[in-house]
Amino acid sequence: MTRWKLLQGDVLVGELSENGCDQPFFLAHFTPGPGWESVGPLFEALAAYSGPDPDGLRYVALAKPLRDLGLTLAPVDGRQTPLQLFKDCMVSIHGPEARLRY
């Protein structure tokens, strides 16, 4: 399974280790890194998102601050080009569990 580094520039936010699949998502274990403290509340708010949102404005309001951070996912083995969150992939993180779609 693939391992990823979640980065904000050169700062390690955390690591994801894929451990299963629930199509269309890959399931992963998340280990926070030094940069997690500043972005963690934004991921937790997005993970708590639920309920009706017919026009999608609530989701956009929660996702935009994360998108604006310019986070990337880089494979640990370096065999693939890093992916930009909300452009090339989607990641949700709730505690030690993550879901990834790319």
PDB file of C-alpha atoms in Angstrom:
ATOM      1  CA  MET A   1       0.000   0.000   0.000  1.00  0.00           C
ATOM      2  CA  THR A   2       1.089   3.555  -0.663  1.00  0.00           C
ATOM      3  CA  ARG A   3       2.439   5.905   2.003  1.00  0.00           C
ATOM      4  CA  TRP A   4       2.047   9.660   1.648  1.00  0.00           C
ATOM      5  CA  LYS A   5       3.448  12.779   3.295  1.00  0.00           C
ATOM      6  CA  LEU A   6       0.933  15.599   3.771  1.00  0.00           C
ATOM      7  CA  LEU A   7       2.889  18.821   3.383  1.00  0.00           C
ATOM      8  CA  GLN A   8       2.370  22.545   3.705  1.00  0.00           C
ATOM      9  CA  GLY A   9       5.361  23.750   1.719  1.00  0.00           C
ATOM     10  CA  ASP A  10       8.284  21.986   3.395  1.00  0.00           C
ATOM     11  CA  VAL A  11       6.452  21.453   6.699  1.00  0.00           C
ATOM     12  CA  LEU A  12       5.301  17.894   7.416  1.00  0.00           C
ATOM     13  CA  VAL A  13       1.643  18.039   8.463  1.00  0.00           C
ATOM     14  CA  GLY A  14       1.396  14.263   8.764  1.00  0.00           C
ATOM     15  CA  GLU A  15       1.713  10.892   7.075  1.00  0.00           C
ATOM     16  CA  LEU A  16      -0.946   8.654   5.587  1.00  0.00           C
ATOM     17  CA  SER A  17      -0.481   4.905   5.179  1.00  0.00           C
ATOM     18  CA  GLU A  18      -3.108   3.304   2.962  1.00  0.00           C
ATOM     19  CA  ASN A  19      -4.588   0.213   4.596  1.00  0.00           C
ATOM     20  CA  GLY A  20      -7.779  -0.544   2.702  1.00  0.00           C
ATOM     21  CA  CYS A  21     -10.347   0.573   0.207  1.00  0.00           C
ATOM     22  CA  ASP A  22     -13.973   1.695   0.366  1.00  0.00           C
ATOM     23  CA  GLN A  23     -14.554   2.752  -3.242  1.00  0.00           C
ATOM     24  CA  PRO A  24     -14.141   5.439  -4.336  1.00  0.00           C
ATOM     25  CA  PHE A  25     -11.917   6.143  -1.326  1.00  0.00           C
ATOM     26  CA  PHE A  26      -8.665   4.656  -0.106  1.00  0.00           C
ATOM     27  CA  LEU A  27      -8.594   4.216   3.665  1.00  0.00           C
ATOM     28  CA  ALA A  28      -5.469   5.194   5.555  1.00  0.00           C
ATOM     29  CA  HIS A  29      -3.981   5.515   9.000  1.00  0.00           C
ATOM     30  CA  PHE A  30      -2.981   9.114   9.776  1.00  0.00           C
ATOM     31  CA  THR A  31       0.002  10.057  11.927  1.00  0.00           C
ATOM     32  CA  PRO A  32       0.263  13.777  12.741  1.00  0.00           C
ATOM     33  CA  GLY A  33       3.490  15.645  12.104  1.00  0.00           C
ATOM     34  CA  PRO A  34       4.896  18.936  13.392  1.00  0.00           C
ATOM     35  CA  GLY A  35       2.570  21.040  11.201  1.00  0.00           C
ATOM     36  CA  TRP A  36      -0.648  19.316  12.301  1.00  0.00           C
ATOM     37  CA  GLU A  37      -1.453  21.624  15.195  1.00  0.00           C
ATOM     38  CA  SER A  38      -2.116  24.606  12.915  1.00  0.00           C
ATOM     39  CA  VAL A  39      -4.278  22.767  10.346  1.00  0.00           C
ATOM     40  CA  GLY A  40      -5.889  20.045  12.475  1.00  0.00           C
ATOM     41  CA  PRO A  41      -8.930  22.100  13.517  1.00  0.00           C
ATOM     42  CA  LEU A  42      -9.722  22.810   9.851  1.00  0.00           C
ATOM     43  CA  PHE A  43      -9.670  19.087   9.001  1.00  0.00           C
ATOM     44  CA  GLU A  44     -11.741  18.248  12.086  1.00  0.00           C
ATOM     45  CA  ALA A  45     -14.371  20.867  11.137  1.00  0.00           C
ATOM     46  CA  LEU A  46     -14.597  19.406   7.628  1.00  0.00           C
ATOM     47  CA  ALA A  47     -14.833  15.853   9.021  1.00  0.00           C
ATOM     48  CA  ALA A  48     -17.771  16.930  11.218  1.00  0.00           C
ATOM     49  CA  TYR A  49     -19.659  18.293   8.186  1.00  0.00           C
ATOM     50  CA  SER A  50     -23.004  16.580   7.715  1.00  0.00           C
ATOM     51  CA  GLY A  51     -26.646  17.291   7.132  1.00  0.00           C
ATOM     52  CA  PRO A  52     -28.473  19.067   4.357  1.00  0.00           C
ATOM     53  CA  ASP A  53     -26.482  21.501   2.250  1.00  0.00           C
ATOM     54  CA  PRO A  54     -28.497  21.823  -0.975  1.00  0.00           C
ATOM     55  CA  ASP A  55     -26.331  24.496  -2.574  1.00  0.00           C
ATOM     56  CA  GLY A  56     -23.008  23.229  -1.167  1.00  0.00           C
ATOM     57  CA  LEU A  57     -22.173  26.563   0.475  1.00  0.00           C
ATOM     58  CA  ARG A  58     -21.510  25.044   3.912  1.00  0.00           C
ATOM     59  CA  TYR A  59     -19.056  22.574   2.418  1.00  0.00           C
ATOM     60  CA  VAL A  60     -17.280  25.322   0.464  1.00  0.00           C
ATOM     61  CA  ALA A  61     -17.026  27.480   3.600  1.00  0.00           C
ATOM     62  CA  LEU A  62     -15.327  24.590   5.438  1.00  0.00           C
ATOM     63  CA  ALA A  63     -13.099  23.451   2.557  1.00  0.00           C
ATOM     64  CA  LYS A  64     -11.880  26.855   1.344  1.00  0.00           C
ATOM     65  CA  PRO A  65      -9.524  27.557   4.282  1.00  0.00           C
ATOM     66  CA  LEU A  66      -7.883  24.148   3.703  1.00  0.00           C
ATOM     67  CA  ARG A  67      -7.632  24.699  -0.047  1.00  0.00           C
ATOM     68  CA  ASP A  68      -6.053  28.099   0.522  1.00  0.00           C
ATOM     69  CA  LEU A  69      -3.207  26.501   2.536  1.00  0.00           C
ATOM     70  CA  GLY A  70      -1.746  24.916  -0.613  1.00  0.00           C
ATOM     71  CA  LEU A  71      -1.378  21.473   0.978  1.00  0.00           C
ATOM     72  CA  THR A  72       0.137  18.662  -1.072  1.00  0.00           C
ATOM     73  CA  LEU A  73       0.366  14.893  -0.815  1.00  0.00           C
ATOM     74  CA  ALA A  74       3.747  13.516  -1.784  1.00  0.00           C
ATOM     75  CA  PRO A  75       4.403   9.790  -2.023  1.00  0.00           C
ATOM     76  CA  VAL A  76       7.053   8.672   0.464  1.00  0.00           C
ATOM     77  CA  ASP A  77       8.815   6.621  -2.229  1.00  0.00           C
ATOM     78  CA  GLY A  78       8.981   9.629  -4.591  1.00  0.00           C
ATOM     79  CA  ARG A  79       7.797   7.633  -7.612  1.00  0.00           C
ATOM     80  CA  GLN A  80       4.885   9.958  -8.326  1.00  0.00           C
ATOM     81  CA  THR A  81       4.426  13.714  -8.646  1.00  0.00           C
ATOM     82  CA  PRO A  82       2.954  15.307  -5.507  1.00  0.00           C
ATOM     83  CA  LEU A  83      -0.802  15.886  -5.594  1.00  0.00           C
ATOM     84  CA  GLN A  84      -2.393  19.207  -4.655  1.00  0.00           C
ATOM     85  CA  LEU A  85      -5.346  18.916  -2.260  1.00  0.00           C
ATOM     86  CA  PHE A  86      -8.707  19.941  -3.714  1.00  0.00           C
ATOM     87  CA  LYS A  87      -7.217  19.978  -7.214  1.00  0.00           C
ATOM     88  CA  ASP A  88      -5.724  16.515  -7.741  1.00  0.00           C
ATOM     89  CA  CYS A  89      -7.122  14.726  -4.693  1.00  0.00           C
ATOM     90  CA  MET A  90      -9.423  14.925  -1.691  1.00  0.00           C
ATOM     91  CA  VAL A  91      -8.408  13.984   1.844  1.00  0.00           C
ATOM     92  CA  SER A  92     -10.504  13.843   4.974  1.00  0.00           C
ATOM     93  CA  ILE A  93      -8.868  13.251   8.341  1.00  0.00           C
ATOM     94  CA  HIS A  94     -10.619  12.453  11.579  1.00  0.00           C
ATOM     95  CA  GLY A  95      -8.327  11.430  14.410  1.00  0.00           C
ATOM     96  CA  PRO A  96      -6.091   8.547  13.291  1.00  0.00           C
ATOM     97  CA  GLU A  97      -8.284   7.725  10.282  1.00  0.00           C
ATOM     98  CA  ALA A  98      -8.070   9.264   6.831  1.00  0.00           C
ATOM     99  CA  ARG A  99      -9.898   8.844   3.558  1.00  0.00           C
ATOM    100  CA  LEU A 100      -8.169   9.674   0.297  1.00  0.00           C
ATOM    101  CA  ARG A 101      -9.526   9.997  -3.218  1.00  0.00           C
ATOM    102  CA  TYR A 102      -7.258  10.720  -6.184  1.00  0.00           C
TER     103      TYR A 102
END
